[in-house]
Amino acid sequence: MAENIHLEDAIEFAENPEPRCPCVLVLDTSASMQGEAIEALNQGLVTFRENLIKDPMASRRVEVAVIAFDNEIRVVQDFITPDRFEPPRLTAQGQTFMGGAIQKALDLIQARKQQYRANGVAYYRPWAFLITDGEPQGEPESVVQSAAQRLKNDETAKRVAFFAVGVEGANMETLGTLVVRTPVKLHGLNFAEMFVWLSRSMEAIAQSRTDEQVALPPPGWASV
Amino acid sequence: MNRPPPPIPGPQRNTPWRTVSAVVSGARHRLHQQACQDVLRTAVIDEHRLLVTLADGAGSAKYGGDGAELATAAALRRLAGYRPASTPPASASGPADDLPATIRQSLADARTAIEQEAARRKVAPRELATTLLVAVATADWIAAGQIGDGAVIWGEGADEWRTLTRPASGEYLNETVFVTSEGALATAQIVRQEGPVREVALFSDGLQMLALKLATAEPHAPFFRPLFRWHREARDPIAAARTLDQWLRSPRVTERTDDDLSLCLAAWDTPWPFSSSSPPNVQSAHDSAGTRTPAAGRDDSPKRDGPSRSAGPHKPVDFSADYTSAATAGCIDTEVA
């Protein structure tokens, strides 16, 4: 009779909310991105989604948000799971309000964590991914400085893992002073490969367990 | 992967404790050909003290599985040496009892064992990072210690269960504490409860989303009720271990988690029905002086090391004569024949 209890049917699982793995893309849409670059970036976002939805765990756990910045800082997409993420078609214009965009990304992350906590949702350390082909432009210097300072504090407190990718023309030196982690330089307009790598990294995070930050494998699409 | 035949978690003999264990490697680990990094050991001392140690080696650590082996062995060795005070304590504030100290020392021993092995290999101890859960239970009391995630739960036999030690994670789900982490011993959970103790379960983090209500870390009764009922009614320990193993591989489970999974169930007062022809599974070497000697240089449990597990010269746990019986479960990567 013992073997009559069929474990697979009998056992009920606890209904816990799916843990979340937030990722904010902070994308430069200033005038210099016009043409090929913005097209490649748009296509890269499609690739990103396609790769995330292929992994069942990632498609349930990853949450993507998109911030576009030029003379304006817009939340193009608030946090959403990959299956419901519709990649935006970004256009390029104006200057490069990078400091404000970094602040916005950190705000968005902070707010999302509060929502997670209020709803008893477990979560992974949020990632932010800044992509630019320039440097801060058109903003008061103080805005940029306070963004850099806040980012340092947030990294130290492990509130976020913030990565920067420079496209051809980006001022890597300035980027290096803004973000804590060493920025990487994209080879050509290889956004597709970069986003494949990013989606794999998000999948890995959604599986991994560690007592320290996941080390980045050396990306094939970029160099330091 | 061509692994040696899997070790079947051995049943405990000559004791009212009925245990069944299973350790399976997660889908993701199999996909990436990683060795399973969970190790579970059980033993019964003086026929009535149940010991369980369970470690989940960190996937981010190069030798997490080796760390798990060392930690479970060192902790079990310490717990096996524990002898209750002659007067059984009636309450937590009862007669002086060094059980919590022994639990703490078992965690410290695990850390020391890892540090020594790391020094021998000339690697940082965190390359052997692992969580660790330990439990000692009699029918009258239970005590547990825990570093990292996973949980120890227990019940008085009334179809209700309580969490003894719970998943310790920081703000982020994937960041936990390991035996090798700074301050791990100082922040370890060490808990002791008076019974009656009728059921005990230990599991690693792979199952905690399914078995616990995470908001409160309390056991999900509809998870444990059928499991313990099945466990008490099972007739054959080998078949039961196989059933548990297969259940942990079933789609309903693997859809929800692709981590390594370990589970040990123990129930008091339901000894396994052994036939007189059953071969003994006691691994022992006589040692009346209380100092421990290796099991006559012989470890008859099958090797658990997978091909990607580094080949460290592990000492087998020295199961000394005062063990009623002992068993180890490593990963079972092939179908149980």
XYZ file of C-alpha atoms in Angstrom:
561
model
C 0.000 0.000 0.000
C 2.937 2.270 0.661
C 3.881 2.410 -2.947
C 0.270 3.289 -3.684
C 0.904 6.849 -2.623
C 2.018 8.421 -5.834
C 4.288 11.217 -4.731
C 4.037 13.160 -7.924
C 0.278 13.517 -7.601
C 0.037 13.749 -3.837
C 2.536 16.456 -3.019
C 1.485 20.063 -3.359
C 4.052 22.784 -3.678
C 4.100 26.016 -1.744
C 2.814 28.902 -3.818
C 5.687 31.331 -3.656
C 5.906 34.248 -6.064
C 8.496 33.744 -8.791
C 11.765 35.461 -7.865
C 12.717 38.371 -10.081
C 15.922 39.364 -11.746
C 15.691 43.031 -12.767
C 17.755 44.482 -15.608
C 17.666 48.101 -16.768
C 18.982 49.082 -20.173
C 20.124 52.702 -20.251
C 20.435 53.613 -23.917
C 22.018 56.638 -25.533
C 19.714 57.990 -28.269
C 21.598 61.237 -28.908
C 22.066 62.572 -32.441
C 25.410 60.854 -32.966
C 23.671 57.470 -32.717
C 21.661 58.254 -35.853
C 21.741 55.853 -38.759
C 23.403 52.467 -38.541
C 24.095 52.604 -34.811
C 20.511 53.140 -33.692
C 19.300 50.531 -36.178
C 21.774 47.995 -34.842
C 20.733 48.849 -31.287
C 17.040 48.374 -32.116
C 17.807 45.048 -33.706
C 19.873 44.116 -30.658
C 16.857 44.655 -28.403
C 14.865 42.201 -30.505
C 17.688 39.675 -30.186
C 17.755 40.242 -26.434
C 14.086 39.416 -26.086
C 14.298 36.401 -28.372
C 17.097 34.916 -26.344
C 15.464 35.526 -23.004
C 12.177 33.897 -23.956
C 14.026 30.782 -25.109
C 15.020 30.036 -21.516
C 11.925 29.085 -19.480
C 13.411 30.161 -16.172
C 14.740 33.458 -17.538
C 11.458 34.248 -19.238
C 9.692 33.972 -15.892
C 12.292 35.640 -13.729
C 14.050 38.364 -15.698
C 12.424 41.782 -15.776
C 13.588 44.245 -18.385
C 13.252 48.017 -18.253
C 14.477 50.457 -20.903
C 15.529 54.061 -20.415
C 16.406 56.138 -23.486
C 18.295 59.367 -23.043
C 19.151 62.343 -25.252
C 17.849 65.812 -24.383
C 15.142 63.969 -22.563
C 15.255 61.025 -20.228
C 12.392 58.668 -20.974
C 11.345 55.414 -19.407
C 10.523 53.711 -22.692
C 9.649 50.492 -20.931
C 9.050 49.952 -17.230
C 9.971 46.561 -15.723
C 8.342 43.742 -17.628
C 9.003 40.029 -18.164
C 10.519 39.085 -21.540
C 7.343 37.431 -22.865
C 5.505 40.747 -22.593
C 8.436 42.940 -23.599
C 7.887 44.631 -26.931
C 11.245 45.963 -28.085
C 10.855 49.687 -28.807
C 11.985 51.340 -32.028
C 14.286 54.056 -30.812
C 15.186 57.161 -32.807
C 18.252 59.335 -32.288
C 18.308 63.065 -31.696
C 19.683 65.769 -29.404
C 22.343 65.788 -26.711
C 23.502 63.270 -24.117
C 21.913 63.655 -20.678
C 23.817 60.753 -19.226
C 23.959 61.884 -15.600
C 20.208 62.243 -15.409
C 19.779 58.864 -17.105
C 21.964 57.136 -14.515
C 19.917 58.771 -11.743
C 16.724 57.626 -13.414
C 17.974 54.047 -13.663
C 18.885 53.997 -9.972
C 15.481 55.499 -9.089
C 13.705 52.859 -11.130
C 15.642 50.062 -9.434
C 15.018 51.447 -5.971
C 11.287 51.704 -6.631
C 11.135 48.201 -8.062
C 12.846 46.708 -5.030
C 10.302 48.394 -2.787
C 7.531 46.783 -4.817
C 9.221 43.399 -4.555
C 9.555 43.708 -0.813
C 5.984 44.931 -0.369
C 4.774 41.852 -2.244
C 7.089 39.308 -0.677
C 8.927 38.667 -3.934
C 12.508 37.432 -3.651
C 14.935 39.015 -6.087
C 18.445 39.015 -7.451
C 20.845 41.911 -7.515
C 19.632 44.310 -10.198
C 21.774 44.933 -13.227
C 21.976 48.175 -15.184
C 23.548 48.308 -18.587
C 24.528 51.693 -20.011
C 25.240 51.918 -23.738
C 26.652 55.116 -25.217
C 28.719 56.408 -28.103
C 29.689 59.657 -26.407
C 29.989 61.325 -23.035
C 27.707 63.476 -20.861
C 26.691 66.529 -22.813
C 24.310 69.412 -22.206
C 23.799 68.765 -18.495
C 25.171 70.835 -15.615
C 28.413 69.289 -14.368
C 26.852 68.931 -10.912
C 24.187 66.564 -12.276
C 26.852 64.278 -13.703
C 28.940 64.429 -10.545
C 26.086 63.574 -8.225
C 25.069 60.694 -10.494
C 28.599 59.299 -10.360
C 28.705 59.695 -6.585
C 25.357 57.979 -6.088
C 26.427 55.160 -8.364
C 29.592 54.652 -6.305
C 27.545 54.476 -3.120
C 25.049 52.072 -4.658
C 27.783 49.783 -5.948
C 29.534 49.776 -2.591
C 26.256 48.923 -0.860
C 25.667 46.213 -3.485
C 22.395 47.829 -4.488
C 23.148 47.389 -8.162
C 25.688 46.006 -10.598
C 26.141 48.763 -13.160
C 27.953 48.080 -16.425
C 28.916 50.510 -19.178
C 29.503 49.705 -22.829
C 31.082 52.233 -25.174
C 30.218 52.215 -28.863
C 32.751 53.613 -31.382
C 33.261 57.286 -30.527
C 32.532 56.894 -26.817
C 34.834 58.656 -24.406
C 35.993 55.579 -22.485
C 38.044 57.628 -20.075
C 35.067 59.727 -18.983
C 32.900 56.617 -18.777
C 35.494 55.083 -16.484
C 35.135 57.985 -14.079
C 31.340 57.667 -14.018
C 30.918 53.963 -13.351
C 32.724 51.757 -10.851
C 33.210 48.699 -13.069
C 35.650 49.060 -15.947
C 33.676 49.990 -19.073
C 34.059 47.786 -22.114
C 34.253 48.876 -25.730
C 31.936 47.311 -28.261
C 33.552 45.897 -31.402
C 31.904 47.710 -34.283
C 28.123 47.598 -33.924
C 28.006 44.099 -32.607
C 24.916 44.661 -30.483
C 23.459 41.294 -31.402
C 26.325 39.398 -29.833
C 26.351 41.726 -26.869
C 22.674 41.127 -26.163
C 23.058 37.376 -26.562
C 25.783 37.567 -23.959
C 23.627 39.762 -21.728
C 20.676 37.401 -21.919
C 22.950 34.472 -21.040
C 24.331 36.433 -18.128
C 20.814 37.143 -16.887
C 19.955 33.465 -17.193
C 23.083 32.588 -15.260
C 22.222 35.014 -12.495
C 18.706 33.656 -12.244
C 20.289 30.252 -11.539
C 23.421 31.063 -9.673
C 24.102 31.393 -6.049
C 27.063 33.182 -4.668
C 28.230 35.253 -1.756
C 29.782 37.808 -4.034
C 29.108 39.456 -7.382
C 29.053 37.140 -10.360
C 32.271 37.644 -12.278
C 31.827 38.704 -15.878
C 33.250 36.256 -18.356
C 35.413 38.069 -20.889
C 32.941 39.066 -23.602
C 33.781 38.226 -27.171
C 31.970 41.278 -28.462
C 34.028 43.855 -26.648
C 37.369 44.724 -25.157
C 38.337 46.625 -22.059
C 29.178 10.970 -18.489
C 30.146 7.530 -17.386
C 29.761 7.554 -13.664
C 30.263 4.760 -11.222
C 27.096 3.114 -9.947
C 25.279 5.475 -7.642
C 25.418 5.047 -3.919
C 21.998 4.391 -2.510
C 21.444 6.186 0.755
C 21.523 3.301 3.150
C 18.746 2.645 5.618
C 19.550 2.835 9.285
C 19.409 -0.492 11.067
C 18.575 -1.431 14.621
C 17.001 1.872 15.441
C 13.493 3.262 15.711
C 14.579 6.004 13.303
C 13.480 5.371 9.765
C 15.375 7.484 7.266
C 15.242 7.839 3.537
C 17.386 10.217 1.519
C 17.901 11.275 -2.038
C 20.328 13.614 -3.713
C 19.956 14.406 -7.391
C 21.820 16.841 -9.570
C 19.873 19.687 -11.067
C 18.950 20.037 -14.709
C 21.229 22.995 -15.149
C 24.175 21.177 -13.642
C 23.589 18.210 -15.926
C 23.288 20.525 -18.917
C 26.652 22.055 -18.150
C 28.167 18.735 -17.112
C 28.837 20.056 -13.662
C 29.150 17.553 -10.898
C 26.392 17.646 -8.359
C 27.540 19.561 -5.346
C 25.162 18.370 -2.649
C 26.295 15.833 -0.084
C 24.092 14.310 2.596
C 25.218 12.055 5.434
C 23.136 10.308 8.033
C 24.045 8.206 11.056
C 22.431 6.871 14.177
C 24.348 6.743 17.442
C 23.460 4.568 20.430
C 20.465 3.322 18.463
C 18.418 6.432 19.076
C 20.334 9.616 18.271
C 19.839 10.567 14.661
C 22.549 12.653 13.007
C 22.199 14.318 9.635
C 24.617 16.640 7.881
C 23.814 18.217 4.534
C 25.968 20.547 2.482
C 25.369 22.270 -0.820
C 28.627 23.249 -2.479
C 28.581 26.647 -4.145
C 28.215 26.523 -7.906
C 30.375 29.623 -8.077
C 33.219 27.835 -6.280
C 35.640 25.679 -8.211
C 35.629 22.873 -5.652
C 32.225 23.430 -4.044
C 31.437 19.722 -4.152
C 34.661 18.868 -2.356
C 33.863 21.501 0.246
C 30.473 19.861 0.758
C 32.112 16.452 1.265
C 34.617 17.786 3.764
C 32.055 19.856 5.661
C 29.526 17.033 6.067
C 32.225 14.586 7.143
C 33.871 16.896 9.673
C 30.557 17.978 11.171
C 29.258 14.429 11.414
C 32.422 13.332 13.165
C 31.955 15.997 15.806
C 28.262 15.263 16.310
C 28.981 11.565 16.656
C 31.173 12.310 19.651
C 28.396 14.094 21.500
C 27.019 12.385 24.608
C 23.993 13.859 26.355
C 24.280 14.746 30.019
C 23.275 11.853 32.241
C 20.094 13.649 33.218
C 18.178 14.411 30.054
C 17.426 18.113 30.025
C 13.748 18.745 30.599
C 13.730 22.090 28.908
C 15.948 24.476 27.070
C 16.736 26.070 30.421
C 17.164 22.696 32.071
C 20.368 21.120 33.272
C 23.537 22.317 31.669
C 23.991 20.645 28.362
C 26.693 21.252 25.823
C 24.643 20.297 22.788
C 24.492 23.832 21.324
C 28.236 24.077 21.876
C 28.728 20.772 20.078
C 26.601 21.970 17.185
C 28.642 25.149 16.981
C 31.839 23.139 17.136
C 30.639 20.882 14.331
C 30.235 23.940 12.101
C 33.652 25.191 13.169
C 35.178 21.797 12.405
C 33.696 21.955 8.919
C 35.277 25.331 8.368
C 38.626 24.144 9.676
C 38.541 21.087 7.454
C 37.901 23.277 4.424
C 40.613 25.744 5.370
C 43.128 22.962 5.795
C 42.243 21.396 2.467
C 42.378 24.801 0.766
C 45.844 25.383 2.216
C 46.932 21.959 1.033
C 45.710 22.728 -2.485
C 47.033 26.265 -2.315
C 43.672 27.791 -3.192
C 41.470 30.275 -1.375
C 39.008 28.613 1.046
C 36.122 30.136 -0.897
C 36.999 27.841 -3.796
C 35.533 25.148 -1.538
C 32.543 27.250 -0.455
C 29.512 25.346 0.734
C 26.449 25.749 2.885
C 26.015 23.391 5.838
C 23.042 22.073 7.777
C 23.449 19.748 10.741
C 20.848 18.132 12.963
C 20.816 15.865 16.003
C 17.483 14.390 17.040
C 16.104 11.985 19.598
C 12.465 11.275 20.309
C 12.629 13.916 23.055
C 14.538 16.800 21.546
C 16.052 18.115 18.365
C 18.880 20.527 17.734
C 20.178 21.961 14.499
C 22.771 24.305 13.123
C 22.784 26.020 9.776
C 25.008 28.228 7.643
C 23.453 29.392 4.396
C 20.215 28.286 2.768
C 18.141 25.139 2.947
C 16.162 24.288 6.074
C 15.626 21.850 8.926
C 12.013 21.166 9.812
C 10.418 18.880 12.390
C 7.049 17.690 13.607
C 5.509 16.105 16.679
C 3.544 13.609 14.623
C 0.349 15.634 14.369
C 0.613 16.387 10.650
C 2.067 19.762 11.483
C 5.634 20.819 10.974
C 7.754 23.685 12.154
C 10.915 25.240 10.865
C 13.891 24.787 13.134
C 16.525 26.544 11.041
C 15.679 28.499 7.927
C 17.258 29.790 4.726
C 19.733 32.533 5.545
C 20.018 34.821 2.605
C 20.905 38.436 2.292
C 18.906 40.958 0.335
C 19.364 38.969 -2.844
C 18.078 35.507 -3.487
C 21.317 34.208 -4.945
C 23.602 35.615 -2.319
C 23.837 33.415 0.705
C 26.321 32.698 3.456
C 28.840 29.893 3.122
C 30.858 28.062 5.740
C 33.882 29.950 4.429
C 32.211 33.387 4.488
C 33.451 36.013 6.868
C 31.468 35.862 10.098
C 29.717 32.638 9.064
C 30.185 31.002 12.466
C 29.123 34.077 14.382
C 25.891 34.377 12.414
C 25.143 30.650 12.171
C 21.710 29.575 13.354
C 21.851 27.187 16.275
C 18.498 26.092 17.630
C 17.346 23.510 20.110
C 13.760 22.432 20.753
C 12.122 20.055 23.166
C 9.987 17.349 21.582
C 8.297 14.978 21.291
C 10.071 14.667 17.964
C 8.460 12.308 15.487
C 9.481 13.627 12.088
C 12.502 15.467 10.795
C 13.407 16.698 7.332
C 16.456 18.449 5.960
C 16.665 19.841 2.468
C 18.948 22.044 0.407
C 17.953 25.285 -1.266
C 16.780 23.567 -4.449
C 13.610 22.488 -2.648
C 12.979 25.454 -0.426
C 10.773 27.279 -2.919
C 8.503 24.227 -3.035
C 8.584 23.128 0.587
C 8.479 26.417 2.466
C 6.212 29.416 2.472
C 9.067 31.774 1.892
C 7.469 34.842 3.450
C 7.482 33.129 6.850
C 9.885 30.246 6.115
C 7.306 27.886 7.650
C 6.819 24.427 6.151
C 4.092 23.990 3.558
C 2.015 21.219 5.124
C 0.531 19.924 1.823
C 4.112 19.292 0.755
C 5.151 17.293 3.826
C 1.907 15.510 4.697
C 1.869 13.107 1.729
C 5.639 12.781 1.892
C 5.766 11.621 5.504
C 2.676 9.448 5.079
C 4.346 7.723 2.155
C 7.563 7.479 4.138
C 5.894 5.801 7.118
C 4.033 3.338 4.944
C 6.950 2.346 2.745
C 7.976 -1.297 3.121
C 11.341 -1.485 1.486
C 14.093 1.050 2.157
C 15.830 0.501 -1.155
C 12.618 0.894 -3.130
C 11.728 3.951 -1.071
C 15.047 5.623 -1.826
C 14.480 4.930 -5.494
C 10.962 6.326 -5.392
C 12.157 9.490 -3.684
C 14.941 9.844 -6.211
C 12.540 9.441 -9.116
C 10.114 11.907 -7.654
C 12.880 14.531 -7.395
C 13.509 14.000 -11.120
C 9.864 14.162 -12.108
C 8.773 16.950 -14.458
C 6.607 18.654 -11.887
C 9.631 19.168 -9.683
C 12.189 19.931 -12.363
C 9.909 22.486 -13.995
C 10.070 24.492 -10.820
C 13.721 24.205 -9.943
C 16.799 23.180 -11.859
C 19.162 23.250 -8.914
C 20.672 20.241 -7.164
C 18.103 18.714 -4.833
C 18.706 16.948 -1.539
C 16.136 15.676 0.871
C 16.397 13.573 3.999
C 13.253 12.341 5.753
C 13.353 10.716 9.167
C 10.487 9.338 11.225
C 10.692 8.040 14.791
C 9.239 4.744 15.886
C 8.878 3.226 12.457
C 11.948 1.043 12.022
C 12.495 -0.354 8.579
C 11.327 -3.955 8.365
C 14.644 -5.690 7.814
C 14.755 -9.317 7.033
C 17.400 -11.289 8.899
C 19.207 -11.885 5.639
C 19.747 -8.206 4.934
C 23.417 -7.459 4.706
C 24.653 -5.104 7.385
C 25.538 -1.647 6.150
C 27.484 -0.537 9.166
C 30.812 0.871 8.133
C 32.918 0.677 11.218
C 36.277 0.313 12.778
C 36.579 -0.573 16.412
C 37.869 2.099 18.638
C 36.931 1.834 22.246
C 39.162 4.675 23.368
C 37.058 7.284 21.684
C 39.820 8.450 19.390
C 38.762 7.883 15.860
C 40.521 5.772 13.359
C 39.770 5.500 9.679
C 37.424 2.739 8.723
C 40.196 0.193 8.347
C 41.361 2.071 5.279
C 38.281 0.861 3.569
C 35.432 2.901 2.302
C 32.923 0.522 0.861
C 30.555 3.194 -0.250
C 30.925 3.793 -3.972
C 32.948 6.805 -4.970
C 30.809 9.856 -5.354
C 33.316 11.892 -7.269
C 32.131 12.687 -10.733
C 34.515 13.305 -13.585
C 34.441 17.055 -13.049
C 34.971 16.749 -9.320
C 38.598 17.295 -8.540
C 40.351 14.260 -7.243
C 41.361 15.249 -3.759
C 42.597 12.550 -1.436
C 39.589 12.614 0.846
C 39.716 10.681 4.008
C 36.590 8.637 4.344
C 34.520 9.572 7.338
C 35.763 7.371 10.082
C 32.637 5.603 11.103
C 33.589 4.332 14.483
C 32.117 1.459 16.353
C 29.662 3.529 18.290
C 27.695 4.331 15.198
C 24.596 2.248 15.046
C 24.773 2.759 11.332
C 25.811 5.366 8.868
C 25.107 6.281 5.312
C 26.159 8.841 2.784
C 24.317 10.082 -0.233
C 26.161 11.808 -2.969
C 24.636 12.595 -6.289
C 22.893 9.930 -8.185
C 23.378 10.729 -11.825
C 22.352 7.487 -13.351
C 19.114 5.632 -13.038
C 19.024 3.379 -10.043
C 18.996 -0.125 -11.403
